[in-house]
PDB file of C-alpha atoms and ligand atoms in Angstrom:
ATOM      1  CA  MET A   1     -14.647 -32.195 -42.444  1.00 98.00           C
ATOM      2  CA  LYS A   2     -12.030 -31.200 -45.076  1.00 98.00           C
ATOM      3  CA  PHE A   3      -9.764 -28.237 -44.441  1.00 98.00           C
ATOM      4  CA  PHE A   4      -9.019 -25.873 -47.287  1.00 98.00           C
ATOM      5  CA  ILE A   5      -6.953 -22.728 -46.951  1.00 98.00           C
ATOM      6  CA  ASP A   6      -8.393 -19.527 -48.302  1.00 98.00           C
ATOM      7  CA  THR A   7      -5.380 -17.712 -49.729  1.00 98.00           C
ATOM      8  CA  ALA A   8      -3.235 -17.238 -52.800  1.00 98.00           C
ATOM      9  CA  SER A   9      -0.060 -16.987 -50.816  1.00 98.00           C
ATOM     10  CA  LEU A  10       2.289 -19.872 -51.786  1.00 98.00           C
ATOM     11  CA  THR A  11       4.179 -19.387 -48.519  1.00 98.00           C
ATOM     12  CA  GLN A  12       0.992 -19.824 -46.500  1.00 98.00           C
ATOM     13  CA  ILE A  13      -0.197 -22.742 -48.586  1.00 98.00           C
ATOM     14  CA  ARG A  14       3.203 -24.459 -48.035  1.00 98.00           C
ATOM     15  CA  GLU A  15       2.977 -23.864 -44.377  1.00 98.00           C
ATOM     16  CA  ALA A  16      -0.542 -25.277 -44.036  1.00 98.00           C
ATOM     17  CA  HIS A  17       0.349 -28.225 -46.267  1.00 98.00           C
ATOM     18  CA  ALA A  18       3.410 -29.043 -44.059  1.00 98.00           C
ATOM     19  CA  LEU A  19       0.984 -29.415 -41.090  1.00 98.00           C
ATOM     20  CA  GLY A  20      -0.419 -32.499 -42.850  1.00 97.00           C
ATOM     21  CA  VAL A  21      -4.047 -31.517 -42.452  1.00 97.00           C
ATOM     22  CA  LEU A  22      -4.697 -29.575 -45.763  1.00 98.00           C
ATOM     23  CA  ASP A  23      -7.174 -30.938 -48.308  1.00 98.00           C
ATOM     24  CA  GLY A  24      -7.387 -28.037 -50.743  1.00 98.00           C
ATOM     25  CA  VAL A  25      -7.215 -24.393 -51.540  1.00 98.00           C
ATOM     26  CA  THR A  26      -9.649 -21.634 -52.416  1.00 98.00           C
ATOM     27  CA  THR A  27      -8.693 -18.306 -54.015  1.00 98.00           C
ATOM     28  CA  ASN A  28     -10.632 -15.298 -55.174  1.00 97.00           C
ATOM     29  CA  PRO A  29      -9.664 -12.235 -57.260  1.00 97.00           C
ATOM     30  CA  SER A  30      -9.054 -10.196 -54.154  1.00 97.00           C
ATOM     31  CA  LEU A  31      -6.682 -12.776 -52.669  1.00 98.00           C
ATOM     32  CA  MET A  32      -4.843 -13.039 -56.019  1.00 98.00           C
ATOM     33  CA  ALA A  33      -4.502  -9.193 -56.182  1.00 97.00           C
ATOM     34  CA  LYS A  34      -3.202  -9.198 -52.565  1.00 97.00           C
ATOM     35  CA  GLU A  35      -0.272 -11.437 -53.734  1.00 97.00           C
ATOM     36  CA  GLY A  36       0.370  -9.069 -56.690  1.00 97.00           C
ATOM     37  CA  ILE A  37      -0.738 -11.702 -59.246  1.00 97.00           C
ATOM     38  CA  SER A  38      -2.080 -10.135 -62.391  1.00 93.00           C
ATOM     39  CA  GLY A  39      -2.137 -10.694 -66.088  1.00 93.00           C
ATOM     40  CA  ASP A  40      -3.477 -13.852 -67.735  1.00 93.00           C
ATOM     41  CA  GLU A  41      -0.115 -15.687 -67.936  1.00 95.00           C
ATOM     42  CA  GLN A  42       0.883 -14.922 -64.360  1.00 97.00           C
ATOM     43  CA  VAL A  43      -2.591 -15.883 -62.995  1.00 97.00           C
ATOM     44  CA  LEU A  44      -2.644 -19.248 -64.813  1.00 97.00           C
ATOM     45  CA  LYS A  45       0.932 -19.997 -63.740  1.00 98.00           C
ATOM     46  CA  HIS A  46       0.059 -19.201 -60.199  1.00 98.00           C
ATOM     47  CA  TYR A  47      -2.840 -21.786 -60.202  1.00 98.00           C
ATOM     48  CA  VAL A  48      -0.468 -24.430 -61.593  1.00 98.00           C
ATOM     49  CA  ASP A  49       2.026 -23.575 -58.835  1.00 98.00           C
ATOM     50  CA  ILE A  50      -0.676 -23.985 -56.147  1.00 98.00           C
ATOM     51  CA  CYS A  51      -1.662 -27.326 -57.711  1.00 98.00           C
ATOM     52  CA  SER A  52       1.937 -28.493 -57.432  1.00 98.00           C
ATOM     53  CA  ILE A  53       1.901 -27.916 -53.705  1.00 98.00           C
ATOM     54  CA  VAL A  54      -1.416 -29.414 -52.592  1.00 97.00           C
ATOM     55  CA  ASP A  55      -2.984 -32.618 -53.704  1.00 96.00           C
ATOM     56  CA  GLY A  56      -6.581 -31.573 -53.414  1.00 98.00           C
ATOM     57  CA  ASP A  57      -9.133 -29.299 -55.139  1.00 98.00           C
ATOM     58  CA  VAL A  58      -8.033 -25.746 -55.961  1.00 98.00           C
ATOM     59  CA  SER A  59     -10.696 -23.165 -56.602  1.00 98.00           C
ATOM     60  CA  ALA A  60      -9.864 -20.732 -59.404  1.00 98.00           C
ATOM     61  CA  GLU A  61     -12.492 -17.958 -59.888  1.00 98.00           C
ATOM     62  CA  VAL A  62     -13.681 -16.666 -63.220  1.00 98.00           C
ATOM     63  CA  ILE A  63     -13.617 -12.910 -63.793  1.00 97.00           C
ATOM     64  CA  SER A  64     -16.225 -12.809 -66.546  1.00 98.00           C
ATOM     65  CA  THR A  65     -19.794 -12.114 -65.688  1.00 98.00           C
ATOM     66  CA  ASP A  66     -21.480 -13.233 -68.919  1.00 98.00           C
ATOM     67  CA  LEU A  67     -22.266 -16.822 -69.734  1.00 98.00           C
ATOM     68  CA  ASN A  68     -19.973 -17.215 -72.779  1.00 98.00           C
ATOM     69  CA  GLY A  69     -17.143 -15.504 -71.038  1.00 98.00           C
ATOM     70  CA  MET A  70     -17.516 -17.696 -67.978  1.00 98.00           C
ATOM     71  CA  LEU A  71     -17.596 -20.842 -70.086  1.00 98.00           C
ATOM     72  CA  ALA A  72     -14.480 -19.916 -72.067  1.00 98.00           C
ATOM     73  CA  GLU A  73     -12.565 -18.835 -68.951  1.00 98.00           C
ATOM     74  CA  GLY A  74     -13.733 -21.895 -66.976  1.00 98.00           C
ATOM     75  CA  GLU A  75     -12.608 -24.320 -69.734  1.00 98.00           C
ATOM     76  CA  ARG A  76      -9.168 -22.643 -69.844  1.00 98.00           C
ATOM     77  CA  LEU A  77      -8.827 -22.937 -66.042  1.00 98.00           C
ATOM     78  CA  ALA A  78     -10.084 -26.499 -65.848  1.00 98.00           C
ATOM     79  CA  ALA A  79      -7.530 -27.557 -68.488  1.00 98.00           C
ATOM     80  CA  LEU A  80      -4.690 -26.388 -66.269  1.00 98.00           C
ATOM     81  CA  HIS A  81      -4.828 -29.280 -63.800  1.00 98.00           C
ATOM     82  CA  PRO A  82      -7.290 -32.086 -62.847  1.00 98.00           C
ATOM     83  CA  ASN A  83      -7.615 -30.520 -59.363  1.00 98.00           C
ATOM     84  CA  ILE A  84      -8.809 -27.119 -60.607  1.00 98.00           C
ATOM     85  CA  THR A  85     -12.354 -26.321 -59.541  1.00 98.00           C
ATOM     86  CA  VAL A  86     -13.932 -23.471 -61.486  1.00 98.00           C
ATOM     87  CA  LYS A  87     -15.334 -20.913 -59.087  1.00 98.00           C
ATOM     88  CA  VAL A  88     -18.403 -19.153 -60.413  1.00 98.00           C
ATOM     89  CA  PRO A  89     -20.438 -16.365 -58.796  1.00 98.00           C
ATOM     90  CA  MET A  90     -24.098 -16.977 -57.831  1.00 98.00           C
ATOM     91  CA  THR A  91     -25.839 -15.118 -60.657  1.00 98.00           C
ATOM     92  CA  ARG A  92     -28.234 -16.284 -63.410  1.00 98.00           C
ATOM     93  CA  ASP A  93     -25.418 -16.700 -65.889  1.00 98.00           C
ATOM     94  CA  GLY A  94     -23.249 -18.270 -63.190  1.00 98.00           C
ATOM     95  CA  VAL A  95     -25.903 -20.961 -62.519  1.00 98.00           C
ATOM     96  CA  LYS A  96     -26.203 -21.614 -66.257  1.00 98.00           C
ATOM     97  CA  ALA A  97     -22.435 -21.914 -66.493  1.00 98.00           C
ATOM     98  CA  ILE A  98     -22.393 -24.391 -63.530  1.00 98.00           C
ATOM     99  CA  LYS A  99     -24.990 -26.526 -65.285  1.00 98.00           C
ATOM    100  CA  THR A 100     -22.878 -26.608 -68.442  1.00 98.00           C
ATOM    101  CA  PHE A 101     -19.638 -27.407 -66.591  1.00 98.00           C
ATOM    102  CA  SER A 102     -21.380 -30.096 -64.619  1.00 98.00           C
ATOM    103  CA  GLY A 103     -22.491 -31.748 -67.862  1.00 98.00           C
ATOM    104  CA  LYS A 104     -18.865 -31.716 -69.029  1.00 98.00           C
ATOM    105  CA  GLY A 105     -17.501 -33.247 -65.825  1.00 98.00           C
ATOM    106  CA  ILE A 106     -15.784 -29.918 -64.850  1.00 98.00           C
ATOM    107  CA  LYS A 107     -15.814 -29.296 -61.088  1.00 98.00           C
ATOM    108  CA  THR A 108     -17.325 -26.122 -59.852  1.00 98.00           C
ATOM    109  CA  ASN A 109     -17.598 -23.985 -56.741  1.00 98.00           C
ATOM    110  CA  CYS A 110     -20.563 -21.638 -56.589  1.00 99.00           C
ATOM    111  CA  THR A 111     -19.341 -18.565 -54.684  1.00 98.00           C
ATOM    112  CA  LEU A 112     -20.940 -15.545 -53.011  1.00 98.00           C
ATOM    113  CA  VAL A 113     -23.746 -17.508 -51.568  1.00 98.00           C
ATOM    114  CA  PHE A 114     -25.686 -15.795 -48.744  1.00 98.00           C
ATOM    115  CA  SER A 115     -29.059 -17.653 -48.637  1.00 98.00           C
ATOM    116  CA  ALA A 116     -30.482 -21.184 -48.619  1.00 98.00           C
ATOM    117  CA  GLY A 117     -32.398 -20.402 -51.847  1.00 98.00           C
ATOM    118  CA  GLN A 118     -29.137 -19.681 -53.624  1.00 98.00           C
ATOM    119  CA  ALA A 119     -27.639 -22.822 -52.304  1.00 98.00           C
ATOM    120  CA  LEU A 120     -30.571 -24.843 -53.570  1.00 98.00           C
ATOM    121  CA  LEU A 121     -30.113 -23.349 -57.095  1.00 98.00           C
ATOM    122  CA  ALA A 122     -26.418 -24.168 -57.041  1.00 98.00           C
ATOM    123  CA  ALA A 123     -27.082 -27.790 -56.121  1.00 98.00           C
ATOM    124  CA  LYS A 124     -29.798 -28.164 -58.727  1.00 98.00           C
ATOM    125  CA  ALA A 125     -27.366 -26.927 -61.334  1.00 98.00           C
ATOM    126  CA  GLY A 126     -24.916 -29.636 -60.259  1.00 98.00           C
ATOM    127  CA  ALA A 127     -22.270 -27.569 -58.372  1.00 98.00           C
ATOM    128  CA  THR A 128     -19.544 -29.637 -56.838  1.00 98.00           C
ATOM    129  CA  TYR A 129     -19.260 -27.166 -53.934  1.00 99.00           C
ATOM    130  CA  VAL A 130     -21.421 -24.274 -52.619  1.00 98.00           C
ATOM    131  CA  SER A 131     -19.680 -21.508 -50.680  1.00 98.00           C
ATOM    132  CA  PRO A 132     -21.814 -19.714 -48.062  1.00 98.00           C
ATOM    133  CA  PHE A 133     -19.850 -16.748 -46.748  1.00 98.00           C
ATOM    134  CA  ILE A 134     -20.456 -17.050 -43.012  1.00 98.00           C
ATOM    135  CA  GLY A 135     -18.136 -14.295 -41.784  1.00 98.00           C
ATOM    136  CA  ARG A 136     -19.608 -11.661 -44.121  1.00 98.00           C
ATOM    137  CA  LEU A 137     -23.155 -12.693 -42.792  1.00 98.00           C
ATOM    138  CA  ASP A 138     -21.959 -12.359 -39.195  1.00 97.00           C
ATOM    139  CA  ASP A 139     -20.559  -8.890 -40.127  1.00 97.00           C
ATOM    140  CA  VAL A 140     -24.123  -7.757 -40.954  1.00 98.00           C
ATOM    141  CA  SER A 141     -25.647  -9.228 -37.813  1.00 97.00           C
ATOM    142  CA  THR A 142     -26.979 -12.446 -39.510  1.00 97.00           C
ATOM    143  CA  ASP A 143     -26.052 -15.884 -38.222  1.00 97.00           C
ATOM    144  CA  GLY A 144     -23.713 -17.453 -40.768  1.00 98.00           C
ATOM    145  CA  ILE A 145     -23.595 -20.828 -39.001  1.00 98.00           C
ATOM    146  CA  GLN A 146     -27.380 -21.010 -39.082  1.00 98.00           C
ATOM    147  CA  LEU A 147     -27.151 -20.794 -42.860  1.00 98.00           C
ATOM    148  CA  ILE A 148     -24.773 -23.723 -43.001  1.00 98.00           C
ATOM    149  CA  GLU A 149     -27.083 -25.755 -40.825  1.00 98.00           C
ATOM    150  CA  GLN A 150     -30.067 -24.783 -43.056  1.00 98.00           C
ATOM    151  CA  ILE A 151     -28.250 -25.806 -46.284  1.00 98.00           C
ATOM    152  CA  ARG A 152     -27.107 -29.117 -44.662  1.00 98.00           C
ATOM    153  CA  THR A 153     -30.698 -29.927 -43.824  1.00 98.00           C
ATOM    154  CA  ILE A 154     -32.031 -29.102 -47.306  1.00 98.00           C
ATOM    155  CA  TYR A 155     -29.259 -31.103 -49.079  1.00 98.00           C
ATOM    156  CA  ASP A 156     -29.768 -34.114 -46.763  1.00 98.00           C
ATOM    157  CA  ASN A 157     -33.560 -33.932 -47.314  1.00 98.00           C
ATOM    158  CA  TYR A 158     -32.981 -34.593 -50.994  1.00 98.00           C
ATOM    159  CA  GLY A 159     -29.763 -36.428 -51.139  1.00 98.00           C
ATOM    160  CA  MET A 160     -28.122 -33.577 -52.915  1.00 98.00           C
ATOM    161  CA  THR A 161     -24.414 -34.274 -53.389  1.00 98.00           C
ATOM    162  CA  THR A 162     -23.118 -30.670 -53.603  1.00 98.00           C
ATOM    163  CA  GLN A 163     -20.576 -30.247 -50.838  1.00 98.00           C
ATOM    164  CA  VAL A 164     -21.152 -27.413 -48.313  1.00 99.00           C
ATOM    165  CA  LEU A 165     -17.926 -25.409 -48.323  1.00 98.00           C
ATOM    166  CA  ALA A 166     -18.103 -22.943 -45.420  1.00 98.00           C
ATOM    167  CA  ALA A 167     -16.246 -19.826 -46.549  1.00 98.00           C
ATOM    168  CA  SER A 168     -15.361 -16.361 -45.166  1.00 98.00           C
ATOM    169  CA  ILE A 169     -14.196 -18.004 -41.907  1.00 98.00           C
ATOM    170  CA  ARG A 170     -12.668 -15.536 -39.471  1.00 97.00           C
ATOM    171  CA  HIS A 171     -11.705 -17.505 -36.350  1.00 97.00           C
ATOM    172  CA  PRO A 172     -11.311 -21.071 -34.867  1.00 98.00           C
ATOM    173  CA  MET A 173     -14.864 -21.114 -33.361  1.00 98.00           C
ATOM    174  CA  HIS A 174     -16.236 -20.726 -36.847  1.00 98.00           C
ATOM    175  CA  ILE A 175     -14.379 -23.947 -37.726  1.00 98.00           C
ATOM    176  CA  ILE A 176     -15.633 -25.771 -34.723  1.00 98.00           C
ATOM    177  CA  HIS A 177     -19.255 -24.699 -35.324  1.00 98.00           C
ATOM    178  CA  CYS A 178     -19.046 -25.692 -38.982  1.00 98.00           C
ATOM    179  CA  ALA A 179     -17.882 -29.159 -37.917  1.00 98.00           C
ATOM    180  CA  GLU A 180     -20.750 -29.388 -35.432  1.00 98.00           C
ATOM    181  CA  VAL A 181     -23.428 -28.573 -37.974  1.00 98.00           C
ATOM    182  CA  GLY A 182     -21.911 -30.867 -40.723  1.00 98.00           C
ATOM    183  CA  ALA A 183     -20.179 -28.646 -43.224  1.00 98.00           C
ATOM    184  CA  ASP A 184     -18.247 -30.825 -45.758  1.00 98.00           C
ATOM    185  CA  VAL A 185     -15.348 -28.347 -46.019  1.00 98.00           C
ATOM    186  CA  ALA A 186     -14.148 -25.238 -44.166  1.00 98.00           C
ATOM    187  CA  THR A 187     -11.994 -22.898 -46.080  1.00 98.00           C
ATOM    188  CA  CYS A 188      -9.962 -20.921 -43.545  1.00 98.00           C
ATOM    189  CA  PRO A 189      -7.221 -18.323 -43.266  1.00 98.00           C
ATOM    190  CA  LEU A 190      -4.030 -19.866 -42.001  1.00 98.00           C
ATOM    191  CA  SER A 191      -4.384 -17.989 -38.664  1.00 98.00           C
ATOM    192  CA  ALA A 192      -7.615 -19.760 -37.851  1.00 98.00           C
ATOM    193  CA  ILE A 193      -6.165 -23.194 -38.551  1.00 98.00           C
ATOM    194  CA  LEU A 194      -3.097 -22.443 -36.448  1.00 98.00           C
ATOM    195  CA  ALA A 195      -5.339 -21.115 -33.636  1.00 98.00           C
ATOM    196  CA  LEU A 196      -6.854 -24.616 -33.301  1.00 98.00           C
ATOM    197  CA  PHE A 197      -3.557 -25.909 -32.039  1.00 97.00           C
ATOM    198  CA  ASP A 198      -3.442 -23.561 -29.055  1.00 97.00           C
ATOM    199  CA  HIS A 199      -4.586 -24.384 -25.479  1.00 97.00           C
ATOM    200  CA  PRO A 200      -2.821 -22.865 -22.415  1.00 98.00           C
ATOM    201  CA  LEU A 201      -3.159 -26.292 -20.577  1.00 98.00           C
ATOM    202  CA  THR A 202      -1.341 -28.011 -23.418  1.00 98.00           C
ATOM    203  CA  THR A 203       1.554 -25.471 -23.098  1.00 98.00           C
ATOM    204  CA  ILE A 204       1.616 -25.680 -19.235  1.00 98.00           C
ATOM    205  CA  GLY A 205       1.274 -29.449 -19.282  1.00 98.00           C
ATOM    206  CA  LEU A 206       4.157 -29.856 -21.723  1.00 98.00           C
ATOM    207  CA  GLU A 207       6.395 -27.497 -19.735  1.00 98.00           C
ATOM    208  CA  LYS A 208       5.698 -29.446 -16.610  1.00 98.00           C
ATOM    209  CA  PHE A 209       6.410 -32.833 -18.255  1.00 98.00           C
ATOM    210  CA  LEU A 210       9.737 -31.598 -19.583  1.00 98.00           C
ATOM    211  CA  ALA A 211      10.701 -29.949 -16.285  1.00 98.00           C
ATOM    212  CA  ASP A 212       9.945 -33.149 -14.380  1.00 98.00           C
ATOM    213  CA  HIS A 213      11.998 -35.137 -16.866  1.00 98.00           C
ATOM    214  CA  ARG A 214      14.943 -32.754 -16.543  1.00 98.00           C
ATOM    215  CA  LYS A 215      14.750 -33.028 -12.684  1.00 97.00           C
ATOM    216  CA  ALA A 216      14.713 -36.823 -12.873  1.00 97.00           C
ATOM    217  CA  GLN A 217      17.701 -36.822 -15.301  1.00 96.00           C
ATOM    218  CA  ALA A 218      19.667 -34.429 -12.946  1.00 95.00           C
ATOM    219  CA  ALA A 219      18.898 -36.683  -9.933  1.00 94.00           C
ATOM    220  CA  HIS A 220      20.070 -39.774 -11.769  1.00 86.00           C
TER     221      HIS A 220
HETATM  222  C1  E4P B 301     -14.348 -18.039 -50.483  1.00 81.98           C
HETATM  223  O1  E4P B 301     -13.872 -18.889 -51.113  1.00 81.98           O
HETATM  224  C2  E4P B 301     -13.748 -16.681 -50.365  1.00 81.98           C
HETATM  225  O2  E4P B 301     -12.480 -16.714 -50.963  1.00 81.98           O
HETATM  226  C3  E4P B 301     -13.551 -16.177 -48.954  1.00 81.98           C
HETATM  227  O3  E4P B 301     -13.771 -17.197 -48.014  1.00 81.98           O
HETATM  228  C4  E4P B 301     -14.023 -14.870 -48.703  1.00 81.98           C
HETATM  229  O4  E4P B 301     -13.744 -14.497 -47.378  1.00 81.98           O
HETATM  230  P1  E4P B 301     -13.717 -12.972 -46.781  1.00 81.98           P
HETATM  231  O5  E4P B 301     -15.078 -12.661 -46.424  1.00 81.98           O
HETATM  232  O6  E4P B 301     -12.809 -13.146 -45.666  1.00 81.98           O
HETATM  233  O7  E4P B 301     -13.203 -12.130 -47.894  1.00 81.98           O
END
């Protein structure tokens, strides 16, 4: 399973990249706004900056909601760097845009997916990735992981090549469950990736090894 980081923070992207386990980045307009990135020029430069840190797909989301706007915006984003993946919302125009981008060899990520039917449409249109938002489903008492499993089954039934990119991940168990049910990618906050490192027995075990080593050295 690939690990993407879900942030527009260059500091966090650098930190995740330095761990050696980062395969890509997803952003969205809220995450860009959180970093204070606004205005066409600044937004485009920010995507180029992200692409210079990570050697993997970087999702850049369109703001337009009509087909022509999405197509123009997506073309502009895709031209920035070969790793740019145009992120398009799950709407009728969004699906049409994905179909057009797919015909032109432009990578896409269909975002704001909350049902298996939506995921089926995205795959039929030729999306590179589909992003089911598992955390937001859990927030409304619906099992997000079950949706990942359902989409996995449907795509496998028909050999659909769209990659299942589990999004809206909140904690390390989401990552583990995504891996268990066969998500292709998990896009995570840095905190969830870092939490995977932690186990009290690792900490205690390492302290004991080092203490024993120090004792042996002192006795030598
Ligand atoms: C997906 O690519 C989105 O950026 C993201 O995962 C949304 O997560 P949230 O529900 O934490 O906003």
